XYZ file of C-alpha atoms in Angstrom:
295
model
C 0.000 0.000 0.000
C 2.840 2.368 0.717
C 4.227 1.912 -2.764
C 0.832 2.643 -4.273
C 0.412 5.871 -2.298
C 3.881 7.075 -3.260
C 3.145 6.401 -6.922
C -0.124 8.367 -6.747
C 1.593 11.321 -5.083
C 4.314 11.410 -7.748
C 1.702 11.317 -10.529
C -0.222 14.192 -8.952
C 2.972 16.293 -8.698
C 3.846 15.607 -12.333
C 0.385 16.821 -13.514
C 0.359 19.991 -11.434
C 0.587 23.249 -13.547
C 3.115 26.026 -13.281
C 0.463 28.439 -12.004
C -0.101 27.566 -8.381
C -1.414 30.834 -6.945
C -3.975 33.501 -8.013
C -1.172 36.063 -8.192
C 0.716 33.975 -10.742
C -2.465 33.636 -12.804
C -3.011 37.393 -12.897
C 0.599 38.048 -13.982
C 0.337 35.417 -16.703
C -2.871 36.934 -18.127
C -1.381 40.440 -18.176
C 1.785 39.252 -19.914
C -0.300 37.350 -22.473
C -1.740 40.711 -23.596
C 1.307 42.960 -23.228
C 3.947 40.804 -24.954
C 2.082 40.446 -28.321
C 1.272 44.159 -28.362
C 4.929 45.013 -27.723
C 6.073 42.726 -30.566
C 3.523 44.262 -32.966
C 4.742 47.793 -32.122
C 8.339 46.795 -32.807
C 7.396 45.379 -36.208
C 5.433 48.519 -37.128
C 8.358 50.774 -36.187
C 10.777 48.621 -38.197
C 8.629 48.807 -41.349
C 8.107 52.578 -40.963
C 11.814 53.216 -40.510
C 12.689 51.161 -43.602
C 10.261 53.079 -45.816
C 11.520 56.452 -44.598
C 15.192 55.631 -45.045
C 14.723 53.921 -48.430
C 17.490 51.414 -47.736
C 19.924 54.091 -46.693
C 19.004 56.681 -49.337
C 16.666 59.624 -49.825
C 14.802 57.841 -52.614
C 11.392 58.610 -51.119
C 11.877 62.346 -50.677
C 9.718 64.722 -52.709
C 12.751 65.982 -54.663
C 13.882 62.451 -55.560
C 10.411 61.428 -56.709
C 10.023 64.581 -58.810
C 13.383 63.918 -60.443
C 12.400 60.334 -61.357
C 9.120 61.312 -62.993
C 10.400 64.355 -64.889
C 10.525 64.164 -68.731
C 13.586 62.546 -70.268
C 14.330 65.506 -72.534
C 14.450 69.112 -71.524
C 14.993 72.439 -73.225
C 15.938 75.957 -72.344
C 15.121 79.157 -74.192
C 18.171 81.066 -75.460
C 18.047 84.643 -76.637
C 19.598 84.742 -80.094
C 20.501 88.403 -79.548
C 22.201 87.741 -76.209
C 25.908 88.635 -76.077
C 28.336 85.809 -76.859
C 29.844 84.032 -73.880
C 33.559 83.723 -74.604
C 35.706 80.820 -73.413
C 38.403 81.544 -70.885
C 42.061 81.078 -71.750
C 42.192 77.920 -69.660
C 39.130 76.474 -71.392
C 40.642 77.128 -74.837
C 43.935 75.568 -73.760
C 42.255 72.438 -72.356
C 40.036 71.947 -75.419
C 42.485 72.826 -78.207
C 46.062 73.760 -77.289
C 46.821 70.953 -74.854
C 47.229 68.428 -77.707
C 50.606 69.948 -78.616
C 51.691 72.259 -75.812
C 51.405 69.685 -73.019
C 53.635 67.052 -74.642
C 55.694 69.309 -76.922
C 54.442 67.740 -80.153
C 56.228 68.858 -83.361
C 58.529 71.163 -81.394
C 55.715 73.075 -79.692
C 57.018 74.684 -76.457
C 55.575 72.940 -73.415
C 53.384 74.954 -71.089
C 55.324 75.871 -67.960
C 58.732 75.653 -69.682
C 59.986 79.215 -69.164
C 63.210 78.629 -71.118
C 61.361 77.322 -74.182
C 58.874 80.205 -74.109
C 61.429 82.963 -73.427
C 62.086 83.804 -77.135
C 58.348 84.015 -77.876
C 57.642 86.134 -74.795
C 60.510 88.430 -75.772
C 58.969 88.864 -79.240
C 55.951 90.360 -77.528
C 52.248 89.793 -76.979
C 51.112 91.117 -80.382
C 53.487 88.836 -82.282
C 52.439 85.768 -80.291
C 48.738 86.444 -80.817
C 49.266 87.007 -84.565
C 51.103 83.701 -84.906
C 48.452 81.864 -82.901
C 45.622 83.252 -85.037
C 47.254 82.745 -88.448
C 49.426 79.728 -87.611
C 53.178 79.296 -87.685
C 55.419 76.310 -88.419
C 53.577 73.102 -87.579
C 50.830 74.955 -85.712
C 47.671 75.483 -87.794
C 45.639 78.705 -87.544
C 43.888 78.983 -84.178
C 45.407 75.671 -83.143
C 43.195 73.891 -85.672
C 39.944 75.096 -84.114
C 38.395 77.624 -86.530
C 35.366 78.080 -84.256
C 37.481 80.121 -81.840
C 37.277 83.903 -82.027
C 40.410 86.033 -82.162
C 39.667 87.200 -78.625
C 39.499 83.631 -77.329
C 42.802 82.815 -79.030
C 44.359 85.880 -77.391
C 43.070 84.713 -74.023
C 44.676 81.312 -74.557
C 47.990 82.940 -75.502
C 47.980 84.989 -72.302
C 47.056 81.943 -70.216
C 49.835 79.763 -71.654
C 52.462 82.541 -71.657
C 51.727 83.586 -68.080
C 52.034 79.959 -66.994
C 55.449 79.943 -68.667
C 57.141 83.019 -67.241
C 55.312 85.941 -68.884
C 53.173 88.560 -67.185
C 50.787 89.699 -69.910
C 47.553 91.499 -69.025
C 44.255 89.772 -69.739
C 42.899 91.109 -73.074
C 39.759 93.222 -72.867
C 36.527 91.655 -74.069
C 35.355 93.207 -77.355
C 32.323 95.485 -77.221
C 29.017 94.228 -78.594
C 28.819 97.154 -81.033
C 32.236 96.374 -82.425
C 31.306 92.761 -83.026
C 28.098 93.801 -84.750
C 29.992 96.169 -87.039
C 32.543 93.491 -87.913
C 29.786 91.010 -88.691
C 28.132 93.532 -90.970
C 31.277 94.389 -92.976
C 31.588 91.118 -94.940
C 27.975 91.363 -96.065
C 28.445 94.938 -97.308
C 31.740 94.160 -98.997
C 30.587 90.976 -100.686
C 30.904 91.270 -104.466
C 27.780 91.052 -106.514
C 27.211 87.998 -108.663
C 27.888 88.377 -112.360
C 25.396 86.118 -114.119
C 26.697 87.038 -117.561
C 30.160 85.642 -116.872
C 28.761 82.599 -115.134
C 26.531 81.854 -118.100
C 29.418 82.236 -120.487
C 31.451 79.441 -118.849
C 31.580 76.301 -121.014
C 29.126 73.616 -119.883
C 31.632 70.790 -120.388
C 34.185 72.477 -118.119
C 31.624 72.836 -115.318
C 30.499 69.231 -115.528
C 33.985 67.728 -115.077
C 34.704 69.218 -111.609
C 31.176 68.340 -110.534
C 31.771 64.693 -111.366
C 35.062 64.671 -109.438
C 33.863 66.495 -106.326
C 30.744 64.333 -106.114
C 32.880 61.415 -104.944
C 34.749 63.531 -102.341
C 33.182 64.805 -99.145
C 33.484 68.636 -99.133
C 34.209 68.441 -95.402
C 37.571 66.877 -96.250
C 38.734 69.841 -98.298
C 37.412 72.222 -95.651
C 39.330 70.498 -92.841
C 42.489 70.304 -94.959
C 42.422 74.035 -95.704
C 41.683 74.877 -92.053
C 44.094 72.488 -90.296
C 46.021 69.919 -92.328
C 47.598 72.348 -94.789
C 49.804 73.769 -92.009
C 51.970 70.633 -92.206
C 51.044 68.900 -95.452
C 51.385 71.953 -97.686
C 55.085 72.398 -96.920
C 56.035 68.983 -95.487
C 56.613 70.152 -91.900
C 58.095 67.498 -89.558
C 58.215 64.945 -92.380
C 54.528 65.178 -93.287
C 53.923 64.034 -96.896
C 53.258 67.077 -99.064
C 49.850 67.568 -100.604
C 49.806 66.122 -104.139
C 53.225 64.412 -103.842
C 52.526 60.937 -105.258
C 55.909 59.509 -104.276
C 55.643 60.714 -100.683
C 52.094 59.398 -100.286
C 52.601 56.035 -102.003
C 53.904 54.169 -98.926
C 50.984 55.414 -96.837
C 48.448 54.546 -99.512
C 49.836 50.992 -99.574
C 48.881 50.531 -95.894
C 45.232 51.078 -96.766
C 42.673 53.771 -96.081
C 41.612 52.354 -92.681
C 45.196 52.455 -91.356
C 45.708 56.024 -92.554
C 42.448 57.188 -91.012
C 43.260 55.563 -87.658
C 46.701 57.200 -87.638
C 45.108 60.560 -88.382
C 42.534 60.128 -85.609
C 44.918 58.892 -82.907
C 48.076 60.670 -84.062
C 51.344 59.245 -85.345
C 54.909 60.552 -85.180
C 54.921 64.347 -84.922
C 51.250 64.622 -85.903
C 48.914 65.107 -82.900
C 45.514 63.346 -82.765
C 43.159 64.779 -85.397
C 45.931 67.154 -86.444
C 45.388 69.069 -83.202
C 41.795 69.910 -84.097
C 38.381 69.019 -82.684
C 37.239 67.399 -85.924
C 34.979 64.339 -85.851
C 36.057 60.901 -87.092
C 34.016 61.417 -90.272
C 35.680 64.770 -90.973
C 39.156 63.326 -90.406
C 38.375 60.462 -92.780
C 37.107 62.921 -95.392
C 40.327 64.958 -95.100
C 42.475 61.831 -95.558
C 40.451 60.822 -98.607
C 40.809 64.346 -100.021
C 44.619 64.288 -99.663
C 44.905 60.731 -100.974
C 42.763 61.622 -104.004
C 45.111 64.541 -104.760
C 48.133 62.221 -104.605
C 46.831 59.689 -107.138
């Protein structure tokens, strides 16, 4: 009987719950409500914080949203009569002159080399500007960038010279009236057409050049006369002269693609694109124009 009673007591103890008093029951009920609510609040705060931060960015701000939904293309109104905004000397140097004057291509004095620039500085500001505008030696007019104005070229000369030991004053910006007068002069001085003489020209003579030029891109001749002639007209730094069949023959043998790539990327003393800002198509047209003249 004793064994039976002990077994019953052990069974009763095993089946007794954890809550043994009313106080424990009350605490358990309260916790059953509070703990889930606390967990829900934490989850809500976590979600809200994630949406505000946008994974560590400001992607959900009003400015960011407006930027994403704005049109792909935009436009701005420009007054055609507004005064021209000229490039600074540094801007002209970085866009045009740096091709030769940074590395000393074709004997060009390097920027910052006071000894190399001393003879040019001694010659004076006016002489340096004149040479830069009209070209000298291997340097084409305006460094091969005909879109530059004389004033912008002068600014570039002052910038480069002053970086190389000179102390020239910054040139004064031209007045708007002066520019308007200069623009009007060519129109007033343009000669009138003479239809009688034009009509008298033989038809056969006019047809022949038309047939030849039709196969050549006019942009090639334009680029040659603006840039390439500075070296190829006189054979500066070993450049093959324009129209010299013997000098061009070895280049023509390499093929048109090779010649165009050399002209684009530069070879020997010739800077990339001849020191100009010409496009690949314009460079190719210039090569074709010179090759055609050498055949």
